[in-house]
N, CA and C atoms as an extended XYZ file, in Angstrom:
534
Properties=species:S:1:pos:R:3:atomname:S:1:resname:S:1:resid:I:1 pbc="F F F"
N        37.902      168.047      196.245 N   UNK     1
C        37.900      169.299      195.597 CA  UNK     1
C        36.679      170.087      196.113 C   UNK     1
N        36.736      171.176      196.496 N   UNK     2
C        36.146      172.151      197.156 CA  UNK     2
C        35.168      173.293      195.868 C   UNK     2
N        34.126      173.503      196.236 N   UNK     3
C        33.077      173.885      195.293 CA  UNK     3
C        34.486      175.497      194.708 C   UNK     3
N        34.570      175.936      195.551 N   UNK     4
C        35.505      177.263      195.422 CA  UNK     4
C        36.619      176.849      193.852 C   UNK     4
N        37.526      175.661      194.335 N   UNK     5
C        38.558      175.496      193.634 CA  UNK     5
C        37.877      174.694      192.562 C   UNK     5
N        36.726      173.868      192.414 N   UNK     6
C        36.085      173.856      190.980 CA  UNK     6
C        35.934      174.996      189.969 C   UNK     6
N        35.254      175.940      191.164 N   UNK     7
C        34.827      176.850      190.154 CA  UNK     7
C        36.013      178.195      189.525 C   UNK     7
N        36.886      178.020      190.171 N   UNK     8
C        38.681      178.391      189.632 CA  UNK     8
C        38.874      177.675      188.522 C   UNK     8
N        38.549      176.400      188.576 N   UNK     9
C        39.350      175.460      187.321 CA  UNK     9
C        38.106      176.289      186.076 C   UNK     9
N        36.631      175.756      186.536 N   UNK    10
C        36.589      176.173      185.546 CA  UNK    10
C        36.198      177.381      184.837 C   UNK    10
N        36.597      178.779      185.690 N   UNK    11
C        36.906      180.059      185.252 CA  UNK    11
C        38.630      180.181      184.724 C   UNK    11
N        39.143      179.570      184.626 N   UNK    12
C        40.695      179.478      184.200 CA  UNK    12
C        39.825      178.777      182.995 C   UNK    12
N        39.419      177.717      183.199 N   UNK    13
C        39.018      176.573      181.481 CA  UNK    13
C        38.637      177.433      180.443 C   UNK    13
N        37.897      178.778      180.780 N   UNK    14
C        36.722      179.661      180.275 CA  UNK    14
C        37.609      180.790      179.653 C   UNK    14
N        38.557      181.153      180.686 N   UNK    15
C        39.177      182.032      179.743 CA  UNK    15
C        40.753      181.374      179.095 C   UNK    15
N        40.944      180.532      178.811 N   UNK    16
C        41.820      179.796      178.218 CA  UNK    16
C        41.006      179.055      177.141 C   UNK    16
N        39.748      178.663      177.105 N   UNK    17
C        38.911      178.852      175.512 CA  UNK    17
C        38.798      179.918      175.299 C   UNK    17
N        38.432      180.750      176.056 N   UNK    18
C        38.373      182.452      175.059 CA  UNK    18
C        39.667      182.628      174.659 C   UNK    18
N        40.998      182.472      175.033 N   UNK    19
C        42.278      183.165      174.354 CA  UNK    19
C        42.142      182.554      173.767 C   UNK    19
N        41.910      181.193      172.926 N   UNK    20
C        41.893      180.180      171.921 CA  UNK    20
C        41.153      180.990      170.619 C   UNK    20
N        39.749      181.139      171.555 N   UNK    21
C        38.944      181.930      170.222 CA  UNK    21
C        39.469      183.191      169.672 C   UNK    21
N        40.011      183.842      170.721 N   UNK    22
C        40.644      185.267      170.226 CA  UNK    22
C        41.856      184.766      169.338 C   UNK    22
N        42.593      184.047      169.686 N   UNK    23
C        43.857      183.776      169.043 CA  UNK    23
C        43.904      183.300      167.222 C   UNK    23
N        42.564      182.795      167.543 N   UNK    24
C        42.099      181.789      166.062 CA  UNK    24
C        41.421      183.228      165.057 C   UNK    24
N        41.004      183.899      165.730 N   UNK    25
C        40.442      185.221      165.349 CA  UNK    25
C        41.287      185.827      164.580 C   UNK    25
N        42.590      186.198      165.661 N   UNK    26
C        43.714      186.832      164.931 CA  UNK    26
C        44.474      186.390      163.717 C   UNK    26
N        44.208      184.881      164.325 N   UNK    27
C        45.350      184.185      162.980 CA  UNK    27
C        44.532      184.329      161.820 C   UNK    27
N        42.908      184.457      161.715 N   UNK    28
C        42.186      184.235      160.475 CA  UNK    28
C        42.399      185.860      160.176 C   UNK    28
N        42.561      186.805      160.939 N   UNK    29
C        42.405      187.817      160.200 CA  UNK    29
C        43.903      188.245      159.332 C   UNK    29
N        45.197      187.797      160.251 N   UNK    30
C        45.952      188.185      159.597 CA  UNK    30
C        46.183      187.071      158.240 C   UNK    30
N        45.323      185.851      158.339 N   UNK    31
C        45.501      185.027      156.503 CA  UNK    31
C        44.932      185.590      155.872 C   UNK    31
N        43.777      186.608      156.237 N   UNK    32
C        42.928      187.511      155.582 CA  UNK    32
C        43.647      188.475      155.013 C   UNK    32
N        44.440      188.965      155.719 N   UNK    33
C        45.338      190.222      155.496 CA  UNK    33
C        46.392      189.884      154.530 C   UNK    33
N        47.382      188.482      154.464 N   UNK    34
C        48.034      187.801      153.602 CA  UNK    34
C        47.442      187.527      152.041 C   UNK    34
N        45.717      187.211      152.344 N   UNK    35
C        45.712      186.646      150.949 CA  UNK    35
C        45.497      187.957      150.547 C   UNK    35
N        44.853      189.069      150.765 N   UNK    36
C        44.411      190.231      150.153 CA  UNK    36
C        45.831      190.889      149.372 C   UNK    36
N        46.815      190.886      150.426 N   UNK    37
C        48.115      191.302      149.962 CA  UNK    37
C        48.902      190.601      148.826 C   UNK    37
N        48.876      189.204      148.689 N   UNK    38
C        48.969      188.264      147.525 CA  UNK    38
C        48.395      188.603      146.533 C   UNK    38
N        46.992      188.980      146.645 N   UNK    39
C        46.106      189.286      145.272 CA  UNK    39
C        45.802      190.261      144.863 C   UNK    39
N        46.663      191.561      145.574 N   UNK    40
C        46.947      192.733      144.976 CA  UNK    40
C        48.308      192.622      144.600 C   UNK    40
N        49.095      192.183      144.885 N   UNK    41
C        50.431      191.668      144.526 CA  UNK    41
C        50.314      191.408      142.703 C   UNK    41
N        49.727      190.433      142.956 N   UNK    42
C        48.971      189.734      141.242 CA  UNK    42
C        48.483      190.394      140.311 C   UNK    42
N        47.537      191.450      140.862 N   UNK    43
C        46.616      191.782      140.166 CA  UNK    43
C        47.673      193.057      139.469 C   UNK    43
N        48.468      193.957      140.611 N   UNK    44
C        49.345      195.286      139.493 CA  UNK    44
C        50.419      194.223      138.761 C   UNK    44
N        50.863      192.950      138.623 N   UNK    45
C        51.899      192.278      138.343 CA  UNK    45
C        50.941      191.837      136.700 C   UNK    45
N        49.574      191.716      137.149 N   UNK    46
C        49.056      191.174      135.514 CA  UNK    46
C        48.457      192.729      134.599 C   UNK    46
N        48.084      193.907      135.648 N   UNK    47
C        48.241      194.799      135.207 CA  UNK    47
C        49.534      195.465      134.046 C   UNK    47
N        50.814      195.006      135.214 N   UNK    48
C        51.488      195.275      134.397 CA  UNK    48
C        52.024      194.535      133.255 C   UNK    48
N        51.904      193.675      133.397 N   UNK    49
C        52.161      192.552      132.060 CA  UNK    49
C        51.493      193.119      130.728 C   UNK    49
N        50.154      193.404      131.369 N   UNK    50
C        48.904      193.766      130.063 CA  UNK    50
C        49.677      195.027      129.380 C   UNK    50
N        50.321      195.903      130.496 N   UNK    51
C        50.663      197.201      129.864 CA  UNK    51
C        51.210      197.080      128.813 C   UNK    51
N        52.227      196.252      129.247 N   UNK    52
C        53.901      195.727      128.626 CA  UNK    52
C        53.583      194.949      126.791 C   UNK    52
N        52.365      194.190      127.068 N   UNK    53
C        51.969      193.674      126.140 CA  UNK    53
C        51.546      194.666      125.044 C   UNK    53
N        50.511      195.903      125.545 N   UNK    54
C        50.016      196.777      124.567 CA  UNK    54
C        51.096      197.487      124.178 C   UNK    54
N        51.710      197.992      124.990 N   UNK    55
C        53.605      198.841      124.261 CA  UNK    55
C        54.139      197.536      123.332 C   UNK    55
N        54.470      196.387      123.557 N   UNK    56
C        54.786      195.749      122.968 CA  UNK    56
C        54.683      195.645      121.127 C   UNK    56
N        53.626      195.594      121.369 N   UNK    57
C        52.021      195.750      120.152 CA  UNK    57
C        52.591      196.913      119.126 C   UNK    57
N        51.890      197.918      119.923 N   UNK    58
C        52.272      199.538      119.730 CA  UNK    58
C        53.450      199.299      119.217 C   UNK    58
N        54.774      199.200      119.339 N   UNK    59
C        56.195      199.059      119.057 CA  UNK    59
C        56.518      198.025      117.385 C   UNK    59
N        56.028      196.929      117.295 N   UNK    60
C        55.621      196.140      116.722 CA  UNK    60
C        55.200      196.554      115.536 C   UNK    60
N        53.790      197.434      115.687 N   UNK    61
C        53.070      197.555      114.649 CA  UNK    61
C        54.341      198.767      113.963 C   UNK    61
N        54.721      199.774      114.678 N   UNK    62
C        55.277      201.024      114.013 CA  UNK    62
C        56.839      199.945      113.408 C   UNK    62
N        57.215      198.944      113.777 N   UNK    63
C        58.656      198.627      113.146 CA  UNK    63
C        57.860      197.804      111.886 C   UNK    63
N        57.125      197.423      111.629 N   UNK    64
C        56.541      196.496      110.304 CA  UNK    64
C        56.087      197.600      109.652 C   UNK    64
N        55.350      198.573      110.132 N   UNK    65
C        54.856      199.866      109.274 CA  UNK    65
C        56.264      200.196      108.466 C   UNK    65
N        57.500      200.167      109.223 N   UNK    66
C        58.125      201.439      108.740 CA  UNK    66
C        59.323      200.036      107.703 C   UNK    66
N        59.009      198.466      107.960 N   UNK    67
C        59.646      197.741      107.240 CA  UNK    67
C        58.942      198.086      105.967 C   UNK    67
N        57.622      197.683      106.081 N   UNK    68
C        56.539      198.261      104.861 CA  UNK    68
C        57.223      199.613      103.987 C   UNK    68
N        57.023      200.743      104.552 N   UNK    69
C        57.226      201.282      104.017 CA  UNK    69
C        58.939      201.567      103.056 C   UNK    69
N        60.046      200.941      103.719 N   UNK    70
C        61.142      201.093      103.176 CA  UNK    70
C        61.714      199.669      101.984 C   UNK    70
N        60.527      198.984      102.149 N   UNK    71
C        60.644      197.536      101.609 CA  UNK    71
C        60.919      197.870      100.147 C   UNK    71
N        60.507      198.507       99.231 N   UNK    72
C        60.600      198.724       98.017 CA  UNK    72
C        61.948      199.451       97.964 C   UNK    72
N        62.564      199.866       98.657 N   UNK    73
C        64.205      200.580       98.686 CA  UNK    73
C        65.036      199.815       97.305 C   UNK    73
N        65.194      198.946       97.190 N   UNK    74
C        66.386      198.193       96.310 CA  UNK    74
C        65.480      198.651       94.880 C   UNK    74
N        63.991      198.296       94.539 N   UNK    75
C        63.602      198.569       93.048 CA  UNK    75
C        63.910      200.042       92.733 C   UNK    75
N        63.378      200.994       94.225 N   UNK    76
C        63.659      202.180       93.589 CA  UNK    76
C        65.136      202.951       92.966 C   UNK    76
N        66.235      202.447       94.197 N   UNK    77
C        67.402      202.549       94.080 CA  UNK    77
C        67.992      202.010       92.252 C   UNK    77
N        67.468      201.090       91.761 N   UNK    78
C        67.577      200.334       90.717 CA  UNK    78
C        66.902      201.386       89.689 C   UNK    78
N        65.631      202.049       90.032 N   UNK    79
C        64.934      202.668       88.658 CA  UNK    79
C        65.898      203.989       88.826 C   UNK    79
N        66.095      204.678       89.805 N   UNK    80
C        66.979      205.939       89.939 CA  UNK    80
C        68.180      205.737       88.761 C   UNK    80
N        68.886      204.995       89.126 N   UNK    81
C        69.864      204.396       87.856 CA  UNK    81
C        69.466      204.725       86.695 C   UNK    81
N        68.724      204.014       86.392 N   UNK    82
C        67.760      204.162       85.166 CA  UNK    82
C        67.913      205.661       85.290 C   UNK    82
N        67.073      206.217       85.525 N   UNK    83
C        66.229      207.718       85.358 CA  UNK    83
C        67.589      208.354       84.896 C   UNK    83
N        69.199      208.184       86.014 N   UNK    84
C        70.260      208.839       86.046 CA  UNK    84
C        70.819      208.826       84.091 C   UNK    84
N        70.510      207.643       83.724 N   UNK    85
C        71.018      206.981       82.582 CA  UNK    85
C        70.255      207.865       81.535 C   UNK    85
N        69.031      207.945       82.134 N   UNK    86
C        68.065      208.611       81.102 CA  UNK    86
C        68.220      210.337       80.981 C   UNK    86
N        68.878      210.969       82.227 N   UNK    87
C        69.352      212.353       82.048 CA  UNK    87
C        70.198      212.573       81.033 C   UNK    87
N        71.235      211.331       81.098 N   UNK    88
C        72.708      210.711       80.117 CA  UNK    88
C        71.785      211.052       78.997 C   UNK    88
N        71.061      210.474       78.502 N   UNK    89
C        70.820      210.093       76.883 CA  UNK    89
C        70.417      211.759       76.884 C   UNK    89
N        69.314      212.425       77.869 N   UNK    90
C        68.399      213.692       77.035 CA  UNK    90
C        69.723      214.629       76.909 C   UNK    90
N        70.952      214.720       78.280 N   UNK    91
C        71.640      215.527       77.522 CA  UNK    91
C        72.436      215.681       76.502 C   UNK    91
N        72.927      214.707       75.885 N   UNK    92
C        73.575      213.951       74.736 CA  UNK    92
C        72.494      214.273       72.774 C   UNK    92
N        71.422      214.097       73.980 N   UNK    93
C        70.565      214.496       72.431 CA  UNK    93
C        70.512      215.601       72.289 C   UNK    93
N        70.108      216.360       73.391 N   UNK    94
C        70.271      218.242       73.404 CA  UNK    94
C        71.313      218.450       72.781 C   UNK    94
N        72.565      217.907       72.771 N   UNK    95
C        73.838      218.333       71.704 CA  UNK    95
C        73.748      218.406       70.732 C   UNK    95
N        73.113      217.058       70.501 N   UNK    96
C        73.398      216.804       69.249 CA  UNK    96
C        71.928      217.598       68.103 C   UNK    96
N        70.739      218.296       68.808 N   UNK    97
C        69.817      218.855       68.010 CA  UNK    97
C        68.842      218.391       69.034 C   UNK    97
N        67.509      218.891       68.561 N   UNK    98
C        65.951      219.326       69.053 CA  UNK    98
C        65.689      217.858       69.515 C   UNK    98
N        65.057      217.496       71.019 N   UNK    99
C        64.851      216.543       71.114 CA  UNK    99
C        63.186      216.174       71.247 C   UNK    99
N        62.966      215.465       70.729 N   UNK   100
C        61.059      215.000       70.897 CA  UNK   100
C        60.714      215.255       72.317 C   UNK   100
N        59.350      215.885       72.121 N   UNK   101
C        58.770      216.160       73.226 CA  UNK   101
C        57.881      214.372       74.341 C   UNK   101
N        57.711      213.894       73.442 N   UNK   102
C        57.680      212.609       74.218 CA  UNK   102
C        58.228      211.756       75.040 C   UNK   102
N        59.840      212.347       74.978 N   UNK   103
C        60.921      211.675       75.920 CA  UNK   103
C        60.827      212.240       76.733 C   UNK   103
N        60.767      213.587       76.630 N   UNK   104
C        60.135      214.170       78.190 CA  UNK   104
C        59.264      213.730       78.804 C   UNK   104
N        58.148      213.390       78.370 N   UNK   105
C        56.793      213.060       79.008 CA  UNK   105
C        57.197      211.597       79.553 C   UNK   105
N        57.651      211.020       78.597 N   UNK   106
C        58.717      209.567       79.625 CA  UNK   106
C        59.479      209.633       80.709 C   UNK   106
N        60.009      210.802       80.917 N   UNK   107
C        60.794      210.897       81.746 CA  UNK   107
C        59.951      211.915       82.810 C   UNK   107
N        59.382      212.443       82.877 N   UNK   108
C        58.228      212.730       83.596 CA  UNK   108
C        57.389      211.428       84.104 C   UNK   108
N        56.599      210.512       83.433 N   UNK   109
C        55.944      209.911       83.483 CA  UNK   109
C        56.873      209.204       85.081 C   UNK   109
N        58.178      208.660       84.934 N   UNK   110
C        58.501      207.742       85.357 CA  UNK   110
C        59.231      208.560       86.852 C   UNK   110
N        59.439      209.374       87.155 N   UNK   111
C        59.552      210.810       87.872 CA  UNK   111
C        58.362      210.585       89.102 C   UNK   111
N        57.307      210.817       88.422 N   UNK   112
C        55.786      210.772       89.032 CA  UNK   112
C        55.704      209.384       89.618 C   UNK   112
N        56.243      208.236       88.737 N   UNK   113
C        55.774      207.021       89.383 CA  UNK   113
C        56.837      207.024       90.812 C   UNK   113
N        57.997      207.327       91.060 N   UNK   114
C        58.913      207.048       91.546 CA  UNK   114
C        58.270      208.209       93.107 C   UNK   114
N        57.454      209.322       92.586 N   UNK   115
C        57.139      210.215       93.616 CA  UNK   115
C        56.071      209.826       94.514 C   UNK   115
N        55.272      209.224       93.869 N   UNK   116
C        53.930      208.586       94.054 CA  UNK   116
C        54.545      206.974       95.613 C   UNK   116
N        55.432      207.182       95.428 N   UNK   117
C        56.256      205.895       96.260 CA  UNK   117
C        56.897      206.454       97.362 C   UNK   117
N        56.765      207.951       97.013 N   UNK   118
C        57.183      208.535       98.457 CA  UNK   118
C        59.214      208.918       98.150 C   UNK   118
N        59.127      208.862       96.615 N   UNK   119
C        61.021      209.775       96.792 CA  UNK   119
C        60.627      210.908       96.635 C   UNK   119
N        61.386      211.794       96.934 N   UNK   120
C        61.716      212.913       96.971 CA  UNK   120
C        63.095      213.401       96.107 C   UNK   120
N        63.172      214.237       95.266 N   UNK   121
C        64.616      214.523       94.974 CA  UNK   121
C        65.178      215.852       96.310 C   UNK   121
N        66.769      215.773       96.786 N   UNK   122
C        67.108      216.034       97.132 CA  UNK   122
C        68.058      217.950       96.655 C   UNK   122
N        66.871      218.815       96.539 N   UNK   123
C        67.234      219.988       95.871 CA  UNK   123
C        69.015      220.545       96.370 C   UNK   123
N        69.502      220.718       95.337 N   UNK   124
C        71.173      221.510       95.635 CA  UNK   124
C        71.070      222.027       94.427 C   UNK   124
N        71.634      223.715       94.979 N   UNK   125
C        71.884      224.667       94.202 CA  UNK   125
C        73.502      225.351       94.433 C   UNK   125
N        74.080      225.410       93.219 N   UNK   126
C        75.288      225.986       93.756 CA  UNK   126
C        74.942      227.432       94.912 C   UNK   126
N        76.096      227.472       95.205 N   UNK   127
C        76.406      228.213       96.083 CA  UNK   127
C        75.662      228.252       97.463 C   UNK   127
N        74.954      227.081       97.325 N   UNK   128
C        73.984      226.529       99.077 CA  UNK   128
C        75.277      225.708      100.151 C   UNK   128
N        75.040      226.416      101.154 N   UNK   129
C        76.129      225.491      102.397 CA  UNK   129
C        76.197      224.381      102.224 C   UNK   129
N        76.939      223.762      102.354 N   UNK   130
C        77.940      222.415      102.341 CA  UNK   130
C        77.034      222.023      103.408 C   UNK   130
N        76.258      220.501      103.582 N   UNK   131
C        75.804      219.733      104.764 CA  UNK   131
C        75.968      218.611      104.914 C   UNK   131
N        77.429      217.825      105.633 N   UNK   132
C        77.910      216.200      105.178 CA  UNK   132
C        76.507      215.540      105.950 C   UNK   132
N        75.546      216.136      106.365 N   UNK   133
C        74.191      215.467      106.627 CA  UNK   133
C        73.520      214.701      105.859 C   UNK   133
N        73.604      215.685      104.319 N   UNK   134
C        72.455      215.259      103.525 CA  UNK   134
C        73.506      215.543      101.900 C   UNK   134
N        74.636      216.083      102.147 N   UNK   135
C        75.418      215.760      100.463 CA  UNK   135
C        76.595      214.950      100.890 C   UNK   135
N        77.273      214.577      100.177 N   UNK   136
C        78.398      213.807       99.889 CA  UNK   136
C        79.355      214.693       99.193 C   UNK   136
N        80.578      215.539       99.466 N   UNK   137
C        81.389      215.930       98.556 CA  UNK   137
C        82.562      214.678       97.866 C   UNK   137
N        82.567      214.741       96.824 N   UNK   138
C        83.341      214.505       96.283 CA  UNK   138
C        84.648      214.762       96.066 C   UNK   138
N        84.870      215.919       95.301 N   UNK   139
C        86.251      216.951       95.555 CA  UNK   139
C        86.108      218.488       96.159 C   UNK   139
N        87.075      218.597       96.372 N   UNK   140
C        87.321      220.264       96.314 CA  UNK   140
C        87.626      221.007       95.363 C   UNK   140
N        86.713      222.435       95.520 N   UNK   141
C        87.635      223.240       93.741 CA  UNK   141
C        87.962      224.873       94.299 C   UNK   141
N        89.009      225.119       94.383 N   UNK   142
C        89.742      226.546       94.695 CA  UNK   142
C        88.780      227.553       94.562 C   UNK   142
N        88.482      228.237       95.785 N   UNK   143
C        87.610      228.883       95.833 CA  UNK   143
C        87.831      230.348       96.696 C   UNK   143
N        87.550      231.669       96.851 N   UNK   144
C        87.972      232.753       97.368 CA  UNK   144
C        87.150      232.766       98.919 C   UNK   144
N        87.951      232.977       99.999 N   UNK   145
C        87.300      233.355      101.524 CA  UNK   145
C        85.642      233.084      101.709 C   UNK   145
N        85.159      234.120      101.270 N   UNK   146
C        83.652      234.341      100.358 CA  UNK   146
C        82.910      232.491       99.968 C   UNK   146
N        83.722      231.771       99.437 N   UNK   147
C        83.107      230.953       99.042 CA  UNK   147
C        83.676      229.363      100.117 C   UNK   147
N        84.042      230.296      100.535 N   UNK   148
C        84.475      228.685      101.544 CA  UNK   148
C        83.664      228.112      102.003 C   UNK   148
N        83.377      226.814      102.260 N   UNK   149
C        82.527      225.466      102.301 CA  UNK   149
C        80.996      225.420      101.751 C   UNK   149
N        81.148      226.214      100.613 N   UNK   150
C        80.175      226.201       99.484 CA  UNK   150
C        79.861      225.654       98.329 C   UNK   150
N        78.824      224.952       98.023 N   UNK   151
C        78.753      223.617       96.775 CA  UNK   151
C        79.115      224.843       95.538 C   UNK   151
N        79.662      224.197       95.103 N   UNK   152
C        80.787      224.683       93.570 CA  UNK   152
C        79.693      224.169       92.697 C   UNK   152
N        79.037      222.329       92.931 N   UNK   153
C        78.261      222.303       91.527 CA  UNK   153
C        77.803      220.608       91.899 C   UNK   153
N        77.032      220.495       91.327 N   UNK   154
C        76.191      218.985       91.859 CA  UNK   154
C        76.287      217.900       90.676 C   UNK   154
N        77.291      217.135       91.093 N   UNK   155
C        77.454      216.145       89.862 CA  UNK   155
C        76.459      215.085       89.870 C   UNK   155
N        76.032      214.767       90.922 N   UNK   156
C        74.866      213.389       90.913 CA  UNK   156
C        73.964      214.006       91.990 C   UNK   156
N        72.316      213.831       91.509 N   UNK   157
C        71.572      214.113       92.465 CA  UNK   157
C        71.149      213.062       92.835 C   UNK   157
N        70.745      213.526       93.990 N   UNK   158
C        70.147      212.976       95.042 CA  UNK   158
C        68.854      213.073       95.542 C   UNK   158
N        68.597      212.016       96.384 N   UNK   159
C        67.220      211.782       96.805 CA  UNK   159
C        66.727      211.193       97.597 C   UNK   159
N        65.628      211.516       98.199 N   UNK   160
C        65.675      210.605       99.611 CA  UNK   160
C        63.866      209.936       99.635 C   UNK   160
N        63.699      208.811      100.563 N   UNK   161
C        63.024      207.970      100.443 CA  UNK   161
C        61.635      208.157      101.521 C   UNK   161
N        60.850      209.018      101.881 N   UNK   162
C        59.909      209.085      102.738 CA  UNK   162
C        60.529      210.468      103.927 C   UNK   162
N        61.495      210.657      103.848 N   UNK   163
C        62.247      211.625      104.401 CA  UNK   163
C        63.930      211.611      104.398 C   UNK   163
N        63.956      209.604      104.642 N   UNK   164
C        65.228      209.114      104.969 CA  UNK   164
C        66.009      209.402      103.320 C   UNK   164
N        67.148      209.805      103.627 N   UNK   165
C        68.314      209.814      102.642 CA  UNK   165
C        68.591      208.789      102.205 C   UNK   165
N        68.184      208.253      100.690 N   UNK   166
C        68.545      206.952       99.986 CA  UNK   166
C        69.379      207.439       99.094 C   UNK   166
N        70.071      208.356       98.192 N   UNK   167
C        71.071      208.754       98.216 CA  UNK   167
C        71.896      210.166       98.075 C   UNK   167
N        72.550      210.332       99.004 N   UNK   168
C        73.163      211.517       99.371 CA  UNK   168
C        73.115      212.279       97.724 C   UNK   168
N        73.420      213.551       97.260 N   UNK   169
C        73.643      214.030       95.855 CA  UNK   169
C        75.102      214.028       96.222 C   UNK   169
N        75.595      214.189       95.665 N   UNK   170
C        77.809      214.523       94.780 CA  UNK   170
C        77.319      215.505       94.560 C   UNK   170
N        78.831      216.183       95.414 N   UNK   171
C        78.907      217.533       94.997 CA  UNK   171
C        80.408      217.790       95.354 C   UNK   171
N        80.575      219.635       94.063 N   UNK   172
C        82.014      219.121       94.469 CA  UNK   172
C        81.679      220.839       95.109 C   UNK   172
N        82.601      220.924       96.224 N   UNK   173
C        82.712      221.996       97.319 CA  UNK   173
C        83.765      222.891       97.064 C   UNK   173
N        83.634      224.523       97.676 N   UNK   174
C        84.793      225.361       97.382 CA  UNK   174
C        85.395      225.314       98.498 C   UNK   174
N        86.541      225.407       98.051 N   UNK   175
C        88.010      225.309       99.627 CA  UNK   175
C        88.704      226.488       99.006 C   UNK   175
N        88.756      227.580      100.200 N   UNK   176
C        89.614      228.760       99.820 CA  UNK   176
C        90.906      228.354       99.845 C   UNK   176
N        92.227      228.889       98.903 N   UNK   177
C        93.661      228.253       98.938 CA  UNK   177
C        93.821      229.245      100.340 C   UNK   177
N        95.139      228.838      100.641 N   UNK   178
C        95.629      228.717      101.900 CA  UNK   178
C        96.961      229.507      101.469 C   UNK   178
């Protein structure tokens, strides 16, 4: 072997370790480039989880709030009865003569407790538009052009519970004849 063709081998040896080093270079930069991409991958994936979790929460709290708040529905529905029963007796006594001013204040009293809970009575006045939204008709009563789909007269009131309709009022509606 000739000093010439040594020094070929080992300028070929020299740059065939350098493509090695370059090559090892590349491969570390692109695992570099892999893990970075993995752990931004992760990081909007636990981002978004966290989001998902606080809506979750958020969602959560407002459906137990609003169980809370409608939870007492059946006692009130139950005292309304009552109260309805108790209109029964004051108008029955009004017939029959002067009724004590204390049954009022009972029936007030228990009015207030029922308001204090968040009912509302549901105001109807004759001759206010018909709304199968928020009344319930009952019947129809012969009524002139003029009075068509207009409450005639409110047999059971109504009332509603924080806004929501717990029960529609009866009413009976005018239908012009035909």
């Amino acid at each position: 072997m000739t000093r010439a063709s040594a020094f070929l081998i080992f300028v070929l040896l020299k740059k065939s370790d350098m493509s090695e080093k370059d090559q090892g270079k590349t491969k570390k930069t692109e695992d570099v480039e892999k893990l970075s991409k993995e752990r931004d991958d992760y990081l909007a994936g636990w981002q978004r989880a966290k989001a998902d979790l606080a809506n979750y929460k958020k969602d959560e709290f407002k459906r137990l709030e609003e169980v809370a708040r409608f939870s007492n529905t059946e006692i009130i529905l139950d005292t309304i009865r009552v109260l309805d029963s108790f209109d029964l007796g004051l108008a029955a006594m009004e017939k029959m003569g002067k009724v004590e001013k204390g049954v009022y204040l009972i029936k007030s009293q228990l009015e207030d407790v029922l308001k204090k809970y968040g009912l509302e009575r549901i105001e109807v006045r004759e001759g206010d538009k018909f709304d199968p939204n928020l009344q319930e008709a009952i019947t129809s009563v012969d009524g002139n052009e003029s009075q068509d789909g207009l409450i005639a007269e409110e047999v059971e009131k109504g009332y509603a519970l924080h806004g929501r309709v717990l029960r529609a009022p009866r009413v009976k509606v005018y239908k012009r004849k035909i």
